[in-house]
Amino acid sequence: MDVRVRYAPSPTGLQHIGGIRTALFNYFFARANGGKFILRVEDTDRERYSDESLEDLYSTLEWLGIKWDEGPVVGGPYGPYIQSERFDLYREYAQRLVDEGKAYYCFCTPERLEEVRKQQAESKSEYQGYDRHCAHLSDSEIKEYLRQGIKPVIRFRVPTEGKTTFHDILMGDITRRNRDISPDPIILKSDGFPTYHLANVVDDHLMKITHIMRAQEWIPSGPLHVLLYQAFGWDVPQYCHLPMVMGKDGQKLSKRHGSTAVRDFRAKGYLPEAIMNYVTLVGWSLDGSTEFFSKEDLEKCFTMEGIHKAPAVFDYKKLDWFNGQYIRQADNSRLADLVAPYLQEAGYVSSPLTDDDRKLIDNLVPAVKERMKVLSDVVPLTAFLFEDKPVEDKSIYIAKGSDENNTAEALEKGTEILLSGLKNGENEEAIEEKLAALSQQLGIKVNGVFQPIRVAITNSTVSLPLFDSIRLLGLEETEKRLVRANKLFKEN
Ligand code: GLU
Ligand code: ZN
């Protein structure tokens, strides 16, 4: 069997972690099985549709490097792949069900339906939903309504007896009594627009989709979809509903946990390969232990068997860790290109970059690379190079376990050691050893000496490695700042 899978988002919001996880699973499954990955835009809900969402869909997939074999832009043999361009087709298929008695016209006004709802609520009736008022209209009644110009919706006739089962690769058989399925849902609205169920089923069939991998929240639609396939006389594709993506607290991942839009992660400076790697591990594993996968790896080794049944937890810290790892592996020149916009945004370098800016960025990349978790960290890490905001609060210079007197002395003697060492061309280890020896003399920890020096030079407690900072700042400016800090500790 030729595997054909699809990602079928509705462009009603930004692409989020859960959505692209579905896209990645489908994409890798297709690649690993020599199949096709199809992108279909389910834009039947015109009220919630937005251009921005559609653009975000394309740009997010492009950023991640996911190419679709068939779909919008690239086309394919079963197009168009945008549902709003397929409305004639849905009308035809809905009418076909009407002609076969498997669906019917409903002329109920919104007022009548509201009345029914109210009565059901008041009488606490077990029966909820449409009362099948139009299920058995005669031909002449239908003609009369149409003559009056009333536009009907088309409702699908759900059997009132029996059960429907659908098989899910992960969850096994899921069976529902037909009478518990929403009574006679609308498949075509009065304006001729299809609803999700009809468009989704018709398209999966016409596009020859073999496996449906989608979020578990669609499980409740499963039985109705199976009934629709049966009504059309079509084979039912294989289902594999994916485990939910949760926050650490066990609740469905949402804005309460942090950013969920991929665009936001991108803006903060996550690398696409880190997002791809980590997000694929949310609810999937190869062997329970391998953590690093390139796109090429996953295109080969992804299996459906590796998908977990249990809900999966999205751990922001773990993603940060992955991102840091990928930053350290990245090419310096690529990183230089990637950090430049953050430095421009901060106003630290000009845009477009001058040759000097470019050189400076090339110089600082090897140092910041070791410390960044996300690319935007470049700004706080290098702020001391671009704006000099001396720390005036002495307590910030004082390391744990040290005090003001020791810090003053560490700063004074440390400055001497450092400056004379640098001026005499001593190597870094030798200078570090002397500074360590100083801390012993003073009876404080090594950091008792290094922290005040670092704060003096970088105006911050979180910064680049000491000698990188000095190299980037230059000896003259370094000296100036050290002298300034010494003065601060000598005042009163
Ligand atoms: N358009 C649906 C969504 O936005 C697709 C569900 C499915 O994959 O069947 O999630
Ligand atoms: Zn009706």
PDB file of N, CA, C and O and ligand atoms in Angstrom, residues 6-12 22 40-43 83 196 200 204 212-215 217-218 225, ligand 1:
ATOM      1  N   ARG A   6      -1.847  13.183   5.665  1.00  0.00           N
ATOM      2  CA  ARG A   6      -2.057  14.622   5.470  1.00  0.00           C
ATOM      3  C   ARG A   6      -2.021  15.360   6.791  1.00  0.00           C
ATOM      4  O   ARG A   6      -2.306  14.807   7.865  1.00  0.00           O
ATOM      5  N   TYR A   7      -1.657  16.624   6.688  1.00  0.00           N
ATOM      6  CA  TYR A   7      -1.833  17.556   7.805  1.00  0.00           C
ATOM      7  C   TYR A   7      -2.913  18.501   7.310  1.00  0.00           C
ATOM      8  O   TYR A   7      -2.801  19.049   6.209  1.00  0.00           O
ATOM      9  N   ALA A   8      -3.959  18.648   8.118  1.00  0.00           N
ATOM     10  CA  ALA A   8      -5.143  19.362   7.626  1.00  0.00           C
ATOM     11  C   ALA A   8      -5.590  20.472   8.576  1.00  0.00           C
ATOM     12  O   ALA A   8      -6.681  20.434   9.118  1.00  0.00           O
ATOM     13  N   PRO A   9      -4.745  21.444   8.800  1.00  0.00           N
ATOM     14  CA  PRO A   9      -5.091  22.470   9.776  1.00  0.00           C
ATOM     15  C   PRO A   9      -6.168  23.434   9.272  1.00  0.00           C
ATOM     16  O   PRO A   9      -6.350  23.587   8.068  1.00  0.00           O
ATOM     17  N   SER A  10      -6.851  24.030  10.212  1.00  0.00           N
ATOM     18  CA  SER A  10      -7.788  25.106   9.897  1.00  0.00           C
ATOM     19  C   SER A  10      -7.066  26.423  10.156  1.00  0.00           C
ATOM     20  O   SER A  10      -6.561  26.626  11.255  1.00  0.00           O
ATOM     21  N   PRO A  11      -7.012  27.285   9.187  1.00  0.00           N
ATOM     22  CA  PRO A  11      -6.271  28.545   9.382  1.00  0.00           C
ATOM     23  C   PRO A  11      -7.063  29.546  10.209  1.00  0.00           C
ATOM     24  O   PRO A  11      -7.517  30.570   9.721  1.00  0.00           O
ATOM     25  N   THR A  12      -7.235  29.202  11.485  1.00  0.00           N
ATOM     26  CA  THR A  12      -8.009  30.069  12.371  1.00  0.00           C
ATOM     27  C   THR A  12      -7.148  30.557  13.525  1.00  0.00           C
ATOM     28  O   THR A  12      -7.656  31.113  14.496  1.00  0.00           O
ATOM     29  N   THR A  22       1.675  17.279  15.151  1.00  0.00           N
ATOM     30  CA  THR A  22       0.882  16.460  14.231  1.00  0.00           C
ATOM     31  C   THR A  22       1.491  16.493  12.828  1.00  0.00           C
ATOM     32  O   THR A  22       1.609  15.462  12.166  1.00  0.00           O
ATOM     33  N   ARG A  40      -3.395  20.033   3.495  1.00  0.00           N
ATOM     34  CA  ARG A  40      -4.736  20.444   3.081  1.00  0.00           C
ATOM     35  C   ARG A  40      -5.210  21.555   4.009  1.00  0.00           C
ATOM     36  O   ARG A  40      -5.133  21.402   5.234  1.00  0.00           O
ATOM     37  N   VAL A  41      -5.702  22.597   3.441  1.00  0.00           N
ATOM     38  CA  VAL A  41      -6.160  23.719   4.257  1.00  0.00           C
ATOM     39  C   VAL A  41      -7.666  23.599   4.466  1.00  0.00           C
ATOM     40  O   VAL A  41      -8.441  23.651   3.510  1.00  0.00           O
ATOM     41  N   GLU A  42      -8.067  23.397   5.713  1.00  0.00           N
ATOM     42  CA  GLU A  42      -9.492  23.217   6.018  1.00  0.00           C
ATOM     43  C   GLU A  42     -10.101  24.548   6.448  1.00  0.00           C
ATOM     44  O   GLU A  42     -10.261  24.832   7.634  1.00  0.00           O
ATOM     45  N   ASP A  43     -10.408  25.343   5.458  1.00  0.00           N
ATOM     46  CA  ASP A  43     -10.881  26.706   5.735  1.00  0.00           C
ATOM     47  C   ASP A  43     -12.372  26.848   5.498  1.00  0.00           C
ATOM     48  O   ASP A  43     -12.827  27.813   4.899  1.00  0.00           O
ATOM     49  N   GLN A  83      -9.890  23.833   0.944  1.00  0.00           N
ATOM     50  CA  GLN A  83     -11.291  23.408   0.906  1.00  0.00           C
ATOM     51  C   GLN A  83     -12.235  24.461   0.341  1.00  0.00           C
ATOM     52  O   GLN A  83     -13.205  24.125  -0.321  1.00  0.00           O
ATOM     53  N   TYR A 196     -17.250  20.785   8.726  1.00  0.00           N
ATOM     54  CA  TYR A 196     -15.989  20.043   8.852  1.00  0.00           C
ATOM     55  C   TYR A 196     -16.136  18.562   8.505  1.00  0.00           C
ATOM     56  O   TYR A 196     -15.345  18.015   7.735  1.00  0.00           O
ATOM     57  N   ASN A 200     -14.074  16.980   5.439  1.00  0.00           N
ATOM     58  CA  ASN A 200     -12.951  16.167   5.900  1.00  0.00           C
ATOM     59  C   ASN A 200     -13.020  14.744   5.336  1.00  0.00           C
ATOM     60  O   ASN A 200     -12.040  14.220   4.809  1.00  0.00           O
ATOM     61  N   ASP A 204     -10.538  13.273   2.476  1.00  0.00           N
ATOM     62  CA  ASP A 204      -9.639  12.158   2.803  1.00  0.00           C
ATOM     63  C   ASP A 204      -9.860  11.005   1.825  1.00  0.00           C
ATOM     64  O   ASP A 204      -8.927  10.329   1.430  1.00  0.00           O
ATOM     65  N   ILE A 212      -4.909   8.354   8.999  1.00  0.00           N
ATOM     66  CA  ILE A 212      -5.259   9.655   9.564  1.00  0.00           C
ATOM     67  C   ILE A 212      -4.612   9.775  10.929  1.00  0.00           C
ATOM     68  O   ILE A 212      -5.012   9.099  11.879  1.00  0.00           O
ATOM     69  N   MET A 213      -3.585  10.607  10.992  1.00  0.00           N
ATOM     70  CA  MET A 213      -2.958  10.876  12.292  1.00  0.00           C
ATOM     71  C   MET A 213      -3.357  12.274  12.684  1.00  0.00           C
ATOM     72  O   MET A 213      -3.007  13.240  12.001  1.00  0.00           O
ATOM     73  N   ARG A 214      -4.090  12.380  13.759  1.00  0.00           N
ATOM     74  CA  ARG A 214      -4.538  13.701  14.198  1.00  0.00           C
ATOM     75  C   ARG A 214      -4.702  13.679  15.707  1.00  0.00           C
ATOM     76  O   ARG A 214      -4.620  12.630  16.346  1.00  0.00           O
ATOM     77  N   ALA A 215      -4.967  14.839  16.257  1.00  0.00           N
ATOM     78  CA  ALA A 215      -5.034  14.971  17.708  1.00  0.00           C
ATOM     79  C   ALA A 215      -6.179  14.139  18.285  1.00  0.00           C
ATOM     80  O   ALA A 215      -7.202  13.914  17.644  1.00  0.00           O
ATOM     81  N   GLU A 217      -8.288  14.896  20.342  1.00  0.00           N
ATOM     82  CA  GLU A 217      -9.557  15.584  20.559  1.00  0.00           C
ATOM     83  C   GLU A 217     -10.549  15.294  19.430  1.00  0.00           C
ATOM     84  O   GLU A 217     -11.728  15.605  19.559  1.00  0.00           O
ATOM     85  N   TRP A 218     -10.081  14.685  18.343  1.00  0.00           N
ATOM     86  CA  TRP A 218     -10.992  14.347  17.243  1.00  0.00           C
ATOM     87  C   TRP A 218     -11.616  12.961  17.391  1.00  0.00           C
ATOM     88  O   TRP A 218     -12.434  12.561  16.565  1.00  0.00           O
ATOM     89  N   HIS A 225     -17.689   9.944  11.401  1.00  0.00           N
ATOM     90  CA  HIS A 225     -16.937   9.863  10.145  1.00  0.00           C
ATOM     91  C   HIS A 225     -17.058   8.462   9.540  1.00  0.00           C
ATOM     92  O   HIS A 225     -17.248   8.319   8.335  1.00  0.00           O
TER      93      HIS A 225
HETATM   94  N1  GLU B   1      -9.143  20.856  10.398  1.00  0.00           N
HETATM   95  C1  GLU B   1      -9.008  19.968  11.507  1.00  0.00           C
HETATM   96  C2  GLU B   1      -8.098  20.641  12.535  1.00  0.00           C
HETATM   97  O1  GLU B   1      -7.919  21.794  12.462  1.00  0.00           O
HETATM   98  C3  GLU B   1      -8.438  18.666  11.038  1.00  0.00           C
HETATM   99  C4  GLU B   1      -8.744  17.487  11.886  1.00  0.00           C
HETATM  100  C5  GLU B   1      -8.315  16.239  11.156  1.00  0.00           C
HETATM  101  O2  GLU B   1      -7.097  16.089  11.006  1.00  0.00           O
HETATM  102  O3  GLU B   1      -9.151  15.490  10.733  1.00  0.00           O
HETATM  103  O4  GLU B   1      -7.547  20.071  13.419  1.00  0.00           O
END
